[in-house]
Coordinates of C-alpha atoms in Angstrom, one line a residue:
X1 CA -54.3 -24.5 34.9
X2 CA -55.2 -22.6 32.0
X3 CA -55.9 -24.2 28.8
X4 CA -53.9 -23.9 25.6
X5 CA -55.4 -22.5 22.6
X6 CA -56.4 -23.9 19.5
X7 CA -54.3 -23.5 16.7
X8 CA -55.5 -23.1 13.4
X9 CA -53.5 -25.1 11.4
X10 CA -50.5 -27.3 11.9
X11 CA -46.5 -26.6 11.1
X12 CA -46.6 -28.9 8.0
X13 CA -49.4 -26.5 6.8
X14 CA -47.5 -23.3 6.6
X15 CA -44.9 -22.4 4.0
X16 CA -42.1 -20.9 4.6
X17 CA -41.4 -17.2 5.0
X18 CA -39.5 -15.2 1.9
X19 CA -36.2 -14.5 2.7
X20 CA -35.5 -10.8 3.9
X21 CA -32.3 -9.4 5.1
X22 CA -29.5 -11.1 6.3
X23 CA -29.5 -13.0 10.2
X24 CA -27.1 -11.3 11.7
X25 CA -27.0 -9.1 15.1
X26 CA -24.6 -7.7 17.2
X27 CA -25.2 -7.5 20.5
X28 CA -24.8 -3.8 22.9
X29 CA -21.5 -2.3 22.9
X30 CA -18.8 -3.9 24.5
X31 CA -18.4 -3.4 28.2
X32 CA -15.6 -2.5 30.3
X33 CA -15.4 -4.9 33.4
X34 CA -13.7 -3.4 36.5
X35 CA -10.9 -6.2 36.9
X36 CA -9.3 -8.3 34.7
X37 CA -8.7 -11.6 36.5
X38 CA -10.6 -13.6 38.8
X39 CA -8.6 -13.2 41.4
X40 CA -8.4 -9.5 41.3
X41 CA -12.4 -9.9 41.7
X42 CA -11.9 -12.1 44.6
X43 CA -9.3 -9.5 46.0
X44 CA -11.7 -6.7 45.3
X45 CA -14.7 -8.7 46.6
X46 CA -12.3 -9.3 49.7
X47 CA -12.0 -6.0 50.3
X48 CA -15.4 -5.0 51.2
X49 CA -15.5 -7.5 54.0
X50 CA -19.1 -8.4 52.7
X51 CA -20.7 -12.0 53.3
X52 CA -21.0 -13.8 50.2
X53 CA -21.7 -17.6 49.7
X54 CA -24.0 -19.8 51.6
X55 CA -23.8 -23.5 51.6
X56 CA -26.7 -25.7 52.1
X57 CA -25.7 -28.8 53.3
X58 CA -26.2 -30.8 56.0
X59 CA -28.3 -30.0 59.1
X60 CA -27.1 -26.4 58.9
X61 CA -26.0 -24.0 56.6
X62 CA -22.5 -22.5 56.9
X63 CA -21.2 -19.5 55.2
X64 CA -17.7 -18.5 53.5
X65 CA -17.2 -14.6 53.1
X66 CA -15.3 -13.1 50.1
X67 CA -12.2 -12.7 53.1
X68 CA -12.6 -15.7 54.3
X69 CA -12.2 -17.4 50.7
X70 CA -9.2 -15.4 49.7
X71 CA -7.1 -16.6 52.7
X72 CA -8.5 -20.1 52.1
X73 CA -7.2 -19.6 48.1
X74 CA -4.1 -18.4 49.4
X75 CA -3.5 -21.4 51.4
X76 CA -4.8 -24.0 48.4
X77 CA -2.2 -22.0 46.1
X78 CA 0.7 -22.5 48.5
X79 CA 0.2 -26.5 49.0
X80 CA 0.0 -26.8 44.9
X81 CA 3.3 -24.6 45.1
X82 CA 5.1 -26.9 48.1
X83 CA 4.0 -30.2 46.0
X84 CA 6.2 -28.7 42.7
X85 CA 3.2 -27.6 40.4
X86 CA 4.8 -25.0 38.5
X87 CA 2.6 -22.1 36.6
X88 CA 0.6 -23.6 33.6
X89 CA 0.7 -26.7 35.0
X90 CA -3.2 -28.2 35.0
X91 CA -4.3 -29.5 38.2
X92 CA -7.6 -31.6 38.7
X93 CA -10.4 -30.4 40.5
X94 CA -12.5 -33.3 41.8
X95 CA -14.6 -31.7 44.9
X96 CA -18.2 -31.1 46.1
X97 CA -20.2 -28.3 46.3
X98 CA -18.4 -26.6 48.8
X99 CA -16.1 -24.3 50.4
X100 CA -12.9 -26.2 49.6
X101 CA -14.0 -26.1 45.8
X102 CA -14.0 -22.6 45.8
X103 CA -10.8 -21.9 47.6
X104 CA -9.5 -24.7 45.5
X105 CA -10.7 -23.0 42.4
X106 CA -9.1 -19.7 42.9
X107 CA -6.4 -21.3 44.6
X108 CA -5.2 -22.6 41.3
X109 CA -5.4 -19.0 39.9
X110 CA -3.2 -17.6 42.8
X111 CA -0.6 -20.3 41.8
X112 CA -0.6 -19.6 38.3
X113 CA -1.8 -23.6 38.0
X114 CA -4.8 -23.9 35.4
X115 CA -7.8 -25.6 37.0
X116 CA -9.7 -28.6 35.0
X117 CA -13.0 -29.2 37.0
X118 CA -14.1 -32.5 36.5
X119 CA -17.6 -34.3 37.7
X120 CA -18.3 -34.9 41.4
X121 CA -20.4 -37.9 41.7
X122 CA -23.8 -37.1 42.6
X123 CA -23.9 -39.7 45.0
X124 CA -21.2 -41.9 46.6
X125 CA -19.1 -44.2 44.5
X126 CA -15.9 -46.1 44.9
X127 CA -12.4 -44.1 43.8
X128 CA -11.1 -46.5 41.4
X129 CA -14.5 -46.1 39.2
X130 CA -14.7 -42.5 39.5
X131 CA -10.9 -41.9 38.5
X132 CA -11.5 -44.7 35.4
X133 CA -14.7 -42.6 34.8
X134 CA -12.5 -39.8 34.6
X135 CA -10.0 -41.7 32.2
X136 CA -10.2 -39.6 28.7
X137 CA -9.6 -36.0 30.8
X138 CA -6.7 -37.3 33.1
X139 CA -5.2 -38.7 29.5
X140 CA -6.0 -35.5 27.6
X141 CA -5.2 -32.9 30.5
X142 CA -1.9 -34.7 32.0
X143 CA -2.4 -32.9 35.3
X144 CA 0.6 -32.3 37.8
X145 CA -1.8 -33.3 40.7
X146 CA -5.4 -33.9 41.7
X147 CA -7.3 -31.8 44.6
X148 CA -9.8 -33.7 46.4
X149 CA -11.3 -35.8 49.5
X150 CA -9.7 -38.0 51.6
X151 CA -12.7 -40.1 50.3
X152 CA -11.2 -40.4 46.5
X153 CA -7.2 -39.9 47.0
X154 CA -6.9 -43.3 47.1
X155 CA -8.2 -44.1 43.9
X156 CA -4.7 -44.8 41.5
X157 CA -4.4 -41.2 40.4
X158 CA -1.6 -41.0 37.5
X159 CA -0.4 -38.0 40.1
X160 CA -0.4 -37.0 43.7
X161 CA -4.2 -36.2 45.2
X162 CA -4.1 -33.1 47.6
X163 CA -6.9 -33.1 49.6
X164 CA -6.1 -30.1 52.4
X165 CA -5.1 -26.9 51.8
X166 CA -1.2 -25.5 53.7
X167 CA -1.6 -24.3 57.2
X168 CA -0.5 -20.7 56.0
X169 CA -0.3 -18.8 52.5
X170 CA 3.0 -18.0 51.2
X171 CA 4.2 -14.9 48.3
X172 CA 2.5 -16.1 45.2
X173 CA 3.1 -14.7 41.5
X174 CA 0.7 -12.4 39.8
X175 CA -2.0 -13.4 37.5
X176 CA -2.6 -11.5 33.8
X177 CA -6.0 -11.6 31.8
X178 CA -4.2 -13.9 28.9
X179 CA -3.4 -16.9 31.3
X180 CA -5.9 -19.8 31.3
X181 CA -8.8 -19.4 33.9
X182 CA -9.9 -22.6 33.4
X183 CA -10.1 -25.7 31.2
X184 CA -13.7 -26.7 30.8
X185 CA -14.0 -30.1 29.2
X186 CA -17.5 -29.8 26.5
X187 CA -20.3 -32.9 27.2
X188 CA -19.7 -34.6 24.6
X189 CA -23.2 -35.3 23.6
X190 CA -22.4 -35.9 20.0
X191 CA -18.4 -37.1 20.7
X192 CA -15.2 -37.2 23.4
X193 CA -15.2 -34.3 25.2
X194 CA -12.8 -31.1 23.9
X195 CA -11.0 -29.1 26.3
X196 CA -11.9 -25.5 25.9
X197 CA -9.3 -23.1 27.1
X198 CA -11.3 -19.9 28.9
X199 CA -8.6 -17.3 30.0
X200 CA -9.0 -15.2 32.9
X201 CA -10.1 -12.0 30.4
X202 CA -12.9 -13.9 28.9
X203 CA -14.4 -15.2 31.8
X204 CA -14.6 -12.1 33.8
X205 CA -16.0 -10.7 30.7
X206 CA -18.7 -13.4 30.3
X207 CA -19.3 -13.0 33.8
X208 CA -19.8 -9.1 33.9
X209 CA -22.0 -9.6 30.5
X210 CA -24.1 -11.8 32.0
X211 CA -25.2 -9.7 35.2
X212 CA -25.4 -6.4 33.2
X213 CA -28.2 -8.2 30.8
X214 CA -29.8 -9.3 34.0
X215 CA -29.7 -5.7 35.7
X216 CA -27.9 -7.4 38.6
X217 CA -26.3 -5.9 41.7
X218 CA -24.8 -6.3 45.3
X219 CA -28.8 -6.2 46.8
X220 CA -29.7 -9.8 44.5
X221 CA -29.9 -13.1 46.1
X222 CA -28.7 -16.2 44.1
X223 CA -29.7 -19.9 44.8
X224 CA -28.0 -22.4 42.6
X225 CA -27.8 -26.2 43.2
X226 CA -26.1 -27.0 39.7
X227 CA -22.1 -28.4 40.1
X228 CA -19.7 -25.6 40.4
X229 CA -17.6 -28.0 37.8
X230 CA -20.0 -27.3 35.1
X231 CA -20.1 -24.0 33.4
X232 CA -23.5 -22.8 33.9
X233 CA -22.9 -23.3 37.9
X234 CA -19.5 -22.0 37.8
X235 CA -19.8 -19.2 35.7
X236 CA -23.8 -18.5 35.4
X237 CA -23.5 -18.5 39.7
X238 CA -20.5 -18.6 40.9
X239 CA -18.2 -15.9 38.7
X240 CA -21.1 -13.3 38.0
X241 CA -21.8 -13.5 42.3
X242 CA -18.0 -12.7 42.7
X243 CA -18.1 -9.9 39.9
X244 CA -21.5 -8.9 41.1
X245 CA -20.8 -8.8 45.3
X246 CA -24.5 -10.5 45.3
X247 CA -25.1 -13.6 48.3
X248 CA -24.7 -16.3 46.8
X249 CA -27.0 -19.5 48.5
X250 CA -25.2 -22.9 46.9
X251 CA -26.6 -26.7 47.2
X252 CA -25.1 -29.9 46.1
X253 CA -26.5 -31.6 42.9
X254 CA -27.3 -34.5 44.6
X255 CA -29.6 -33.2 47.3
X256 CA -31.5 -31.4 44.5
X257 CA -32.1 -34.9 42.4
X258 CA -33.6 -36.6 45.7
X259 CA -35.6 -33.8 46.9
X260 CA -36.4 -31.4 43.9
X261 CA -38.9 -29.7 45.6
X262 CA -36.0 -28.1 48.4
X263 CA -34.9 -25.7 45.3
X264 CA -38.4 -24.0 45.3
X265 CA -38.6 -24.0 49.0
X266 CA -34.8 -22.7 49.5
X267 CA -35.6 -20.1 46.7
X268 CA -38.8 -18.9 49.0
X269 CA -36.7 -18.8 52.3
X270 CA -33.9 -17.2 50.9
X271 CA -35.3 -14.3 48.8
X272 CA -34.1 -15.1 45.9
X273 CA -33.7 -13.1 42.8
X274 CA -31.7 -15.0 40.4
X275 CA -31.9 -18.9 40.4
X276 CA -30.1 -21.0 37.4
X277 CA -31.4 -24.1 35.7
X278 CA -31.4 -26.9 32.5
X279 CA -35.4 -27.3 31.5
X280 CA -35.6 -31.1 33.0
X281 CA -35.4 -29.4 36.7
X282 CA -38.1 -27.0 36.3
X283 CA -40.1 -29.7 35.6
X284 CA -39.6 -31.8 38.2
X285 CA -40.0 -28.7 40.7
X286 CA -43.3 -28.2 39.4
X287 CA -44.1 -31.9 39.6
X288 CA -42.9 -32.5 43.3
X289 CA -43.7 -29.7 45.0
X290 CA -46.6 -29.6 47.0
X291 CA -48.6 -26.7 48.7
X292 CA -46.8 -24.2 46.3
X293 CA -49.2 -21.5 47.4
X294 CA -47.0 -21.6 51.1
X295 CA -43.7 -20.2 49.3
X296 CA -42.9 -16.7 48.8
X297 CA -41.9 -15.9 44.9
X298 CA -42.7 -13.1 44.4
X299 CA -39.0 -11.6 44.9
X300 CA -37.4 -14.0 41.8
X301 CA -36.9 -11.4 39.0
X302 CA -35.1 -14.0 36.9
X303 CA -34.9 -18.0 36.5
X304 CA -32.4 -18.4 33.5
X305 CA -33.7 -22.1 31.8
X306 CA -30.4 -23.2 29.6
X307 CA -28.1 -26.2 28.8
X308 CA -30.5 -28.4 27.1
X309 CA -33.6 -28.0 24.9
X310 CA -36.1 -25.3 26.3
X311 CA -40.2 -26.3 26.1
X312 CA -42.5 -23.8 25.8
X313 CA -44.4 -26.6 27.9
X314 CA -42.1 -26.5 30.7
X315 CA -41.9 -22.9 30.9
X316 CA -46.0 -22.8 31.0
X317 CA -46.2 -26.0 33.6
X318 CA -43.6 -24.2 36.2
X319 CA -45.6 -20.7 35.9
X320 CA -48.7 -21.7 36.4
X321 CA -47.3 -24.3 39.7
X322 CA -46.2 -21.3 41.4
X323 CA -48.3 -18.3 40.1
X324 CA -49.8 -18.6 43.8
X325 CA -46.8 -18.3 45.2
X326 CA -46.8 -15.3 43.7
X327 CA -44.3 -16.1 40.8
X328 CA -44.6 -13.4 37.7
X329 CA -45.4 -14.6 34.4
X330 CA -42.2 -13.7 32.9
X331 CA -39.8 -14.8 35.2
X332 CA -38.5 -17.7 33.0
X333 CA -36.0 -17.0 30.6
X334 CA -35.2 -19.1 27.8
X335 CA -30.6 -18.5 27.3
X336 CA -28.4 -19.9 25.0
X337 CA -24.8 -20.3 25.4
X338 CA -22.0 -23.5 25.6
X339 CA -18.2 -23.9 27.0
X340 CA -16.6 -22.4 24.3
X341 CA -17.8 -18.8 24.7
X342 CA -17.3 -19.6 28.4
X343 CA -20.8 -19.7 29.5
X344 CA -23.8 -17.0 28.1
X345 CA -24.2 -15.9 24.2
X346 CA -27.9 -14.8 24.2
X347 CA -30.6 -14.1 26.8
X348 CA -34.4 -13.8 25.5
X349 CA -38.0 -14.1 26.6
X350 CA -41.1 -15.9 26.0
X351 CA -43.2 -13.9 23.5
X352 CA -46.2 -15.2 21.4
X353 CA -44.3 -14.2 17.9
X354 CA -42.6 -17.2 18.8
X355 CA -45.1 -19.6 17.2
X356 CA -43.7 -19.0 14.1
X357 CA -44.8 -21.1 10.6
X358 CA -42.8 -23.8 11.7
X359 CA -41.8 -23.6 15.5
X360 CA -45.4 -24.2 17.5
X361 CA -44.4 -23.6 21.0
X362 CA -40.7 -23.2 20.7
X363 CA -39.1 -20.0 22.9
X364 CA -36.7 -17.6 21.1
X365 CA -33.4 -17.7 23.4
X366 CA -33.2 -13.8 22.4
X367 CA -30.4 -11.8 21.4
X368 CA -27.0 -11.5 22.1
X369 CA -25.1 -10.2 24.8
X370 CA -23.4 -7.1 25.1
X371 CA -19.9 -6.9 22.7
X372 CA -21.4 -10.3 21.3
X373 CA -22.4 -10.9 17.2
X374 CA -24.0 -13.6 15.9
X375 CA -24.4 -14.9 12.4
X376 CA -26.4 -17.5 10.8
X377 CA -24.8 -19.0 8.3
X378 CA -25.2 -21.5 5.4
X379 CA -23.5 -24.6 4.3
X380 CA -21.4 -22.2 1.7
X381 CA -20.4 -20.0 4.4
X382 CA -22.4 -17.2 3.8
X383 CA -24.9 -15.3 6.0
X384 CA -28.3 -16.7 5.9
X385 CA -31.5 -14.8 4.8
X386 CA -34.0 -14.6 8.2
X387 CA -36.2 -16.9 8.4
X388 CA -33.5 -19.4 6.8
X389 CA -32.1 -22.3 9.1
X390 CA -28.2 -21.3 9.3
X391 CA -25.5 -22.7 11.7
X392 CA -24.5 -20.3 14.8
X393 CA -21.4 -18.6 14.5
X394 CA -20.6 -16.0 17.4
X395 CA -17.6 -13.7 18.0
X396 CA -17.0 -12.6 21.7
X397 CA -14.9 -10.9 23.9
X398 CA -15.1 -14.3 25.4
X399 CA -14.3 -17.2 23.4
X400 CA -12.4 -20.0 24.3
X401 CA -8.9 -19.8 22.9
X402 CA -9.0 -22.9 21.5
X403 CA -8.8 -26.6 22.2
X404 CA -6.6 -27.8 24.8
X405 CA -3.5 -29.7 22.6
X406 CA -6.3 -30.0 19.5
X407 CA -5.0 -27.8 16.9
X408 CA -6.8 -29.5 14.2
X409 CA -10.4 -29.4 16.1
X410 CA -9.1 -25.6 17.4
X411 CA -9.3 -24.6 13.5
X412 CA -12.5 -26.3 12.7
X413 CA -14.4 -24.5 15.4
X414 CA -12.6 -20.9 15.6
X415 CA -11.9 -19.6 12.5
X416 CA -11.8 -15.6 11.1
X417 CA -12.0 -15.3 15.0
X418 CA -15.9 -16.8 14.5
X419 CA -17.1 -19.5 16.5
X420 CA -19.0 -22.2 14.5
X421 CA -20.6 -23.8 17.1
X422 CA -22.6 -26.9 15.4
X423 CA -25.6 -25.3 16.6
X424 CA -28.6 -24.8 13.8
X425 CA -31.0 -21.7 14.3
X426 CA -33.2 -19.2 12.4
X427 CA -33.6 -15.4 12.8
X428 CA -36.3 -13.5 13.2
X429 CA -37.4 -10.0 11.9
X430 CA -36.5 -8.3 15.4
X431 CA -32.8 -10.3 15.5
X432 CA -34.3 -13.1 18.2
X433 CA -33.3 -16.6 17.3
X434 CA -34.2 -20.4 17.7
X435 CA -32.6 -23.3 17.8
X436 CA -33.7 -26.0 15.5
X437 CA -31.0 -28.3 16.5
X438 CA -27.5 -29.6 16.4
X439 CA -26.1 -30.3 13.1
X440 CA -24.5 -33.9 13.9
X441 CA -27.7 -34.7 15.4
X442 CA -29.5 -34.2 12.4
X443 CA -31.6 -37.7 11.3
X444 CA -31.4 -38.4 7.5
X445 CA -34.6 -40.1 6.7
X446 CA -35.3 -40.9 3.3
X447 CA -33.6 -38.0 2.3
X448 CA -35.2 -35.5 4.2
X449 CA -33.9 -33.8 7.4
X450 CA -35.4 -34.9 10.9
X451 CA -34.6 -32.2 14.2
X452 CA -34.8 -34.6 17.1
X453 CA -35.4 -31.3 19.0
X454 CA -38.5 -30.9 16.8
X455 CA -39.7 -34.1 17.3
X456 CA -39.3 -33.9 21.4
X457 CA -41.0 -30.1 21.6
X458 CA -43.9 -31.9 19.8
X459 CA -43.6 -34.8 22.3
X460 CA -43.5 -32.8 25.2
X461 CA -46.9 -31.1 24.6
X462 CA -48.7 -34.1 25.4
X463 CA -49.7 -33.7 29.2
X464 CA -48.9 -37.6 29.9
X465 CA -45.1 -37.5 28.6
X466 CA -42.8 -35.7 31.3
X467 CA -39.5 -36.4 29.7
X468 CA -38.4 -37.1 25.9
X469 CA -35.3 -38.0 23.8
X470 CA -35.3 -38.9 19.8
X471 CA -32.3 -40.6 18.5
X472 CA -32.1 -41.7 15.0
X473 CA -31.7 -45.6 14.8
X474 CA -31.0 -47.5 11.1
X475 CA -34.0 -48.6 8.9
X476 CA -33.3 -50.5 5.5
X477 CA -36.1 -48.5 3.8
X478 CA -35.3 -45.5 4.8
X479 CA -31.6 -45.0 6.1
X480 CA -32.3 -43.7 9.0
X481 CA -35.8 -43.3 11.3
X482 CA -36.9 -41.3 14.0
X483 CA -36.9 -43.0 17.7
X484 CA -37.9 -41.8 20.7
X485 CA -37.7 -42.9 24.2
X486 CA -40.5 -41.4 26.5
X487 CA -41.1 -41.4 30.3
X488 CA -45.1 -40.7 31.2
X489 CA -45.5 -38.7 34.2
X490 CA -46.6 -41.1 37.6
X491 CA -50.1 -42.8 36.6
X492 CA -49.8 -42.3 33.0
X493 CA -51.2 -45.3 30.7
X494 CA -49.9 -44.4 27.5
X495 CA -49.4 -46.7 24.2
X496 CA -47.2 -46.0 21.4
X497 CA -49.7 -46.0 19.0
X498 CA -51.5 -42.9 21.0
X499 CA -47.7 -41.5 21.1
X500 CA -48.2 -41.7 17.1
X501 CA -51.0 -40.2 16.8
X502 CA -50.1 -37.1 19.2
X503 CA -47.3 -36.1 16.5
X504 CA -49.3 -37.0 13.5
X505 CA -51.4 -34.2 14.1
X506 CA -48.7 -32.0 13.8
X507 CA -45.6 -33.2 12.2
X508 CA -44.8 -34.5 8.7
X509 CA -45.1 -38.1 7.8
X510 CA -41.2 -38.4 7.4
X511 CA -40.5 -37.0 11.4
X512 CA -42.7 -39.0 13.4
X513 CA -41.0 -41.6 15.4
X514 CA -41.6 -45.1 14.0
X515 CA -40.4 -46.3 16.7
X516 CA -41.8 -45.6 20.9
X517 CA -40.0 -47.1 23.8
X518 CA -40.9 -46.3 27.2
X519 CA -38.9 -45.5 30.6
X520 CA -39.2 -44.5 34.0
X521 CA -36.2 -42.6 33.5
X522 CA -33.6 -40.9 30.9
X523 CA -30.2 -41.5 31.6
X524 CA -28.4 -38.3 32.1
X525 CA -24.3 -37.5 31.9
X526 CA -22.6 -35.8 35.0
X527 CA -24.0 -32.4 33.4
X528 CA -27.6 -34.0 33.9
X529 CA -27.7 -33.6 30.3

């Protein structure tokens, strides 16, 4: 493993840059996507006859054709039809992994029915805790019916639970680009959950954006274990494989959490091109797999690291575990997006401009997407100077129309026909950004401001600490201090004092954590965030 070099002075050291222009960038020129509705990519997908998704589970894997999924739509549309969902209606979607989620899926488009996706327990639990579990979104979506398992109709759904498709499709009604695609409820890391209306126009758009950044086409190989209810699995795999014709290999969550090292080995068998990721799993690839030098990389052009913080740390530690694999250095790429632009904003790449005056070994998540703008912007609204901290605020051909039923929260996130996502970043000279952090995260500590994400990038440079999370917790002197809850990799004898000292040596006085508390674990939500 390569060493890292020395650096020749620390953040707090180094002033700040002048202001210079404003941060703002527009991404390339809009495209022109060849369909406007998902299921006129499935029908146009359908078409070619081609194979198209793989699923690995069980003993063997089974595969599901772009033909094979349009009948099995058509049949999920015309049980949601004979049970009296009527168009606009929202239907639950509570399924694996798995060929019946995606006929399910498009199913609901077929129908006219809007589709909420909801979290499939990555391992077994009883139906009357995962529909409680599923309380807030049942009482905020009102659905007309839930498709599922045998396993979980049971459960004391507020509607019926349909858990087979009809033996034969019937006429259905046709589908325009304005109708709802989809509701994704957000994560609610900082709050509930909002449900962000994604209409069939803005996620084939997001879709087709994503793979034209990427250079994709019919001849790539995808591998994705991540749930198709989540965005980044539905849309970052699923959608841009359908828009793309590209196979399409899919696991379950689930097997990926017990055996981490299968996504590696699956990558290698199958010839991947394009595999999908938060930063916590390329970690623990690198960690559990052993004999890396066996597997075949070579062939992944592009392993797109998103949905929570990105280390520069991680991206190093996964490199260097499978450089003999034959993986290329610039494989990883740091991306940047969330639910209400329907999946992808920016794409970007690890450069060494990124260890910037104040952001040692943080990745720039790159520039925006084609027909995508992005503006940095101050608490008084205005564009930020680069180099300045300013909240993100995108404008996209696909946005989220709003909040489900949530006027009020609709206007304080869409407004002008700008998204102000929450999200805190700064600019650089050649229009690549950072994310500091969030700004309901932010800790007030004697007046200052304290980045958790800061405080964890520093954290996860030490090579004992696998895993990291700061929280501010209350302090009568203070207000608010920093702590942070740390899991040490397998052997590890670490004390909180040594933690201390790691970030002393390169944080203010203010940001380092006051208070250490040690887990095997980190709790993570059904998004493994």
């Amino acid at each position: 493993m390569k060493s890292r070099e020395p650096r020749a002075s620390s953040r707090r050291d180094r002033p700040p840059p002048e202001p210079g222009p404003l941060a703002a960038l527009a991404g390339p020129p809009a495209l022109t996507p060849p369909v406007s509705t998902l299921p006129g990519a499935l029908d146009r997908l359908a078409s070619l006859d081609a194979p198209w998704l793989t699923f690995h589970v069980g003993a063997a894997p089974s595969e599901l054709t772009a033909q094979d999924a349009f009948r099995l739509a058509g049949r999920w549309a015309t049980a949601l039809l004979a049970a009296g969902v009527d168009r606009g209606d929202r239907v639950i979607l509570l399924l694996p992994n798995g060929p019946d989620f995606v006929g399910a899926f498009f199913g609901a488009h077929l129908a006219g029915v809007v589709p909420v996706p909801v979290a499939w327990p990555f391992f077994p639990e009883p139906a009357p805790r995962r529909v409680a579990a599923l309380a807030p979104v049942l009482a905020a979506a009102r659905p007309k019916a839930v498709l599922t398992t045998g396993d979980y109709a049971g459960g004391g759904w507020p509607c019926p639970a349909l858990t087979a498709p009809a033996d034969h499709p019937a006429p259905l009604p046709s589908v325009d680009a304005t109708q709802p695609a989809f509701i994704q409820f957000t994560s609610g890391t900082t709050g509930p959950g909002k449900g962000a209306v994604i209409s069939q126009g803005a996620a084939v758009y997001n879709a087709w954006a994503i793979g034209h950044a990427l250079g994709l086409g019919e001849d790539d190989v995808g591998l994705s274990w991540l749930p198709l209810f989540h965005d980044m699995g539905l849309v970052g795999a699923l959608l841009t494989s359908l828009l793309y014709g590209f196979r399409l290999h899919l696991m379950r969550p689930g097997d990926f959490l017990l055996r981490p090292d299968r996504w590696p080995r699956l990558l290698s068998e199958t010839g991947a091109t394009l595999a999908v990721g938060p930063n916590f799993a390329f970690d623990l690839a690198a960690k559990k797999t052993r004999q890396p030098e066996l597997l075949s990389l070579a062939g992944l052009r592009h392993a797109l690291n998103g949905s929570e913080p990105v280390h520069r740390s991680t991206v190093e530690r996964f490199t260097e575990a499978f450089a003999p694999a034959g993986l290329a250095a610039d494989v990883v790429r740091p991306v940047y997006g969330l639910a209400e632009n329907t999946l992808a904003v920016a794409f970007g790449m690890e450069r060494e401009e990124d260890l910037s005056w104040h952001q040692r070994a943080v990745p720039t998540v790159g520039r925006p997407l084609a027909g995508m703008e992005v503006e940095l912007r101050g608490p008084d609204g205005a564009v930020a100077p680069e180099g300045v901290e300013g909240e993100i605020t995108v404008k996209s051909p696909s946005l989220a129309t709003g909040y489900f039923e949530a006027p009020e929260q609709t206007a304080h996130a869409l407004r002008d026909g700008w998204l102000h996502t929450g999200d805190l970043a700064e600019m650089d000279a050649d229009g690549w950004f950072r994310i500091v952090g969030r700004k309901k995260e932010i800790i007030i500590c004697g007046g200052y401001k304290v980045y958790p994400d800061e405080i964890d990038r520093v954290l996860m440079e030490h090579p004992d600490i696998v895993e990291c999370a700061t929280i501010g917790v209350p302090d009568e002197k203070r207000g608010e201090t920093p702590k942070s809850f740390v899991v040490l990799r397998p052997g590890a004898k670490l004390t909180a004092e040594q933690v201390e000292q790691h970030c002393r040596a390169e944080l203010a006085a203010y940001k380092i954590p006051r208070q250490i508390e040690f887990r095997s674990e980190l709790p993570k939500s059904s998004v493994l965030k």
